[in-house]
């Protein structure tokens, strides 16, 4: 599929995605009451789960679903489910993982998508839907549910992330997969991908730590500014 980064189609998807975020968050924050907010949260959860199942169905129906590639075991796939759990239970750890993993991973997938993964006519749309819903879930938790990352969550996330890397490497060995892109570098035009395997993993680790730190800065500002925020 001829998908050009920041080309016409890409820009349309970006504009549409940003517009949906703004509309949903504006409505949720300024118009809906508590009961209606809960109903919209349920809707977000249903959409999040349904789009994941439909994506698997479309790929399975086309005969291209592969267990080594299409389980929701990438960082964004896992953060989708942590964001769902955080929406439902307002769980603090799930929120923090969704914030760091979801925002850093999903934003990269939206800004610098990998066209080599767009194998179906709906693949580009689904890339923006699946990653956009993660970001929307996290923004809802921040803006409407007033959740914030705890002090120390940055270090905790780095430790958890590297622990998960070890587990995912075992899964990759068993399945012959490339989850978390630790066996082969991903496509796309990300500035964080430098060199070939295994050298690009060093850049991944360094850029990942820096990127998580960058995303932690707004949380420090929000915590210092807001006296009344939800820590669960």
XYZ file of C-alpha atoms in Angstrom:
232
model
C 0.000 0.000 0.000
C 1.370 3.413 -1.012
C 1.178 5.249 2.293
C 3.468 8.270 2.612
C 4.387 9.626 6.044
C 2.823 13.097 6.328
C 1.333 12.631 2.891
C -2.273 13.588 2.134
C -3.820 10.389 3.517
C -1.654 10.419 6.621
C -2.519 14.063 7.342
C -6.240 13.335 6.945
C -5.996 10.525 9.482
C -4.063 12.775 11.866
C -6.616 15.581 11.605
C -9.504 13.154 12.072
C -7.868 11.482 15.062
C -7.062 14.772 16.793
C -10.588 16.051 16.125
C -12.173 12.967 17.713
C -9.970 13.338 20.790
C -10.935 16.992 21.204
C -14.654 16.393 20.696
C -14.906 13.422 23.062
C -12.849 15.102 25.786
C -14.701 18.408 25.456
C -18.084 16.712 25.655
C -16.987 14.499 28.541
C -15.528 17.378 30.533
C -18.026 20.183 29.956
C -21.375 18.664 28.962
C -21.866 15.218 30.502
C -22.869 14.562 34.086
C -21.310 11.765 36.161
C -23.802 9.141 35.029
C -23.340 10.071 31.382
C -19.566 10.044 31.792
C -19.768 6.486 33.102
C -21.862 5.510 30.090
C -19.268 7.018 27.753
C -16.494 5.182 29.607
C -18.379 1.939 29.008
C -18.651 2.887 25.332
C -14.883 3.508 25.148
C -14.240 0.119 26.732
C -16.564 -1.610 24.264
C -14.947 0.162 21.301
C -11.464 -0.700 22.589
C -12.233 -4.411 22.895
C -14.356 -4.619 19.745
C -11.784 -3.018 17.462
C -9.139 -5.471 18.683
C -11.396 -8.462 18.030
C -12.504 -7.128 14.642
C -8.911 -6.515 13.586
C -8.070 -10.137 14.408
C -11.186 -11.309 12.556
C -10.343 -9.341 9.417
C -6.813 -10.727 9.363
C -7.974 -14.267 10.120
C -10.632 -14.040 7.409
C -7.986 -12.880 4.928
C -5.767 -15.781 5.943
C -2.958 -13.565 7.211
C -3.404 -13.817 10.991
C -0.198 -15.282 12.430
C 0.285 -16.123 16.084
C 3.917 -15.024 15.932
C 2.888 -11.528 14.853
C -0.711 -10.741 15.700
C -1.240 -11.437 19.385
C -1.732 -8.215 21.401
C 1.725 -8.529 22.920
C 3.388 -5.420 21.550
C 3.694 -2.542 23.989
C 0.695 -0.814 22.424
C -1.350 -4.008 22.502
C -0.688 -4.503 26.190
C -1.293 -0.842 26.975
C -4.681 -1.073 25.255
C -5.781 -3.591 27.869
C -4.144 -1.757 30.772
C -6.008 1.383 29.671
C -9.269 -0.581 29.563
C -8.624 -1.890 33.078
C -7.722 1.604 34.276
C -10.919 3.027 32.797
C -13.016 0.347 34.456
C -11.331 0.110 37.863
C -9.395 3.406 38.021
C -6.386 1.282 38.930
C -3.307 3.426 39.545
C -0.629 1.030 38.253
C -2.659 0.257 35.132
C -3.053 3.983 34.514
C 0.666 4.642 34.874
C 1.638 1.843 32.485
C -1.006 3.024 30.037
C 0.299 6.573 30.318
C 3.958 5.766 29.714
C 3.579 2.820 27.330
C 0.410 3.942 25.616
C 1.290 7.554 24.940
C 4.924 6.977 23.967
C 4.195 3.930 21.804
C 0.863 4.942 20.288
C 2.011 8.466 19.418
C 4.958 7.016 17.489
C 2.625 4.604 15.676
C 0.425 7.527 14.653
C 3.130 10.048 13.782
C 5.496 7.580 12.077
C 3.362 4.549 11.091
C 4.881 1.441 9.515
C 3.280 1.084 6.045
C 4.681 -2.448 5.681
C 2.034 -3.554 8.190
C -0.809 -2.111 6.093
C -1.627 -5.329 4.248
C -5.406 -4.894 4.064
C -7.512 -2.046 2.679
C -8.586 -1.223 6.229
C -5.120 -1.524 7.773
C -4.270 2.174 7.741
C -7.638 3.054 9.256
C -7.201 0.376 11.894
C -3.731 1.611 12.779
C -5.146 4.999 13.699
C -8.221 3.553 15.383
C -6.320 1.056 17.536
C -3.611 3.497 18.609
C -5.902 6.505 18.763
C -8.248 4.769 21.198
C -5.319 4.053 23.540
C -4.389 7.722 23.646
C -8.036 8.745 24.056
C -8.448 6.347 26.981
C -5.372 7.766 28.708
C -6.379 11.384 28.063
C -9.828 10.624 29.495
C -8.220 9.265 32.659
C -6.115 12.417 32.970
C -8.649 15.079 32.040
C -11.988 13.686 33.194
C -10.977 11.216 35.920
C -8.182 13.551 37.117
C -5.632 10.761 37.511
C -1.925 11.509 37.831
C 1.239 9.406 37.879
C 2.744 8.936 41.316
C 6.176 10.110 42.305
C 8.522 7.272 41.408
C 6.278 5.948 38.633
C 8.920 6.851 36.021
C 11.548 4.585 37.601
C 8.970 1.880 38.284
C 7.915 1.885 34.636
C 11.512 1.558 33.437
C 12.009 -1.461 35.737
C 8.709 -3.059 34.687
C 9.445 -2.402 31.013
C 12.839 -4.093 31.116
C 11.384 -7.003 33.077
C 8.713 -7.389 30.412
C 11.401 -7.288 27.722
C 12.904 -10.425 29.234
C 9.514 -12.170 29.288
C 8.667 -11.073 25.740
C 12.053 -12.336 24.510
C 11.126 -15.797 25.801
C 7.742 -15.567 24.041
C 9.510 -14.546 20.833
C 11.844 -17.524 21.117
C 8.920 -19.921 21.551
C 6.711 -18.431 18.830
C 9.401 -17.209 16.458
C 7.930 -13.725 16.785
C 9.198 -10.176 16.960
C 7.041 -8.706 19.695
C 8.360 -5.399 21.050
C 10.620 -5.424 17.961
C 13.527 -6.900 19.878
C 14.465 -9.462 17.208
C 14.147 -7.255 14.140
C 13.784 -3.503 13.883
C 10.399 -2.156 12.820
C 9.645 -0.284 9.634
C 8.542 3.321 9.485
C 10.614 6.473 9.751
C 11.141 6.746 13.481
C 14.252 8.773 14.440
C 14.808 6.361 17.332
C 15.697 3.450 15.020
C 19.426 3.649 14.423
C 21.528 0.843 12.963
C 20.763 -2.840 12.513
C 20.200 -5.629 15.027
C 21.402 -5.719 17.756
C 22.810 -2.165 17.752
C 19.419 -0.513 17.338
C 18.361 -2.100 20.660
C 20.831 0.183 22.452
C 19.186 3.178 20.814
C 15.798 1.745 21.726
C 16.786 1.502 25.389
C 18.319 4.973 25.580
C 15.597 6.694 23.571
C 12.937 4.785 25.513
C 14.286 6.028 28.847
C 14.521 9.582 27.502
C 11.062 9.426 25.948
C 9.457 8.127 29.131
C 11.222 10.907 31.013
C 9.881 13.448 28.548
C 6.336 12.184 29.113
C 6.888 12.263 32.874
C 7.525 16.036 32.861
C 3.860 16.994 32.256
C 2.879 14.774 35.180
C 5.305 16.591 37.490
C 3.796 19.897 36.381
C 0.225 18.658 36.827
C 0.941 17.197 40.266
C 2.531 20.441 41.444
C -0.289 22.553 40.004
C -3.254 20.479 41.130
C -3.896 20.030 44.829
C -6.898 17.803 44.193
C -6.164 14.850 41.959
C -6.960 11.159 42.074
C -4.285 8.757 43.273
C -5.655 5.257 43.754
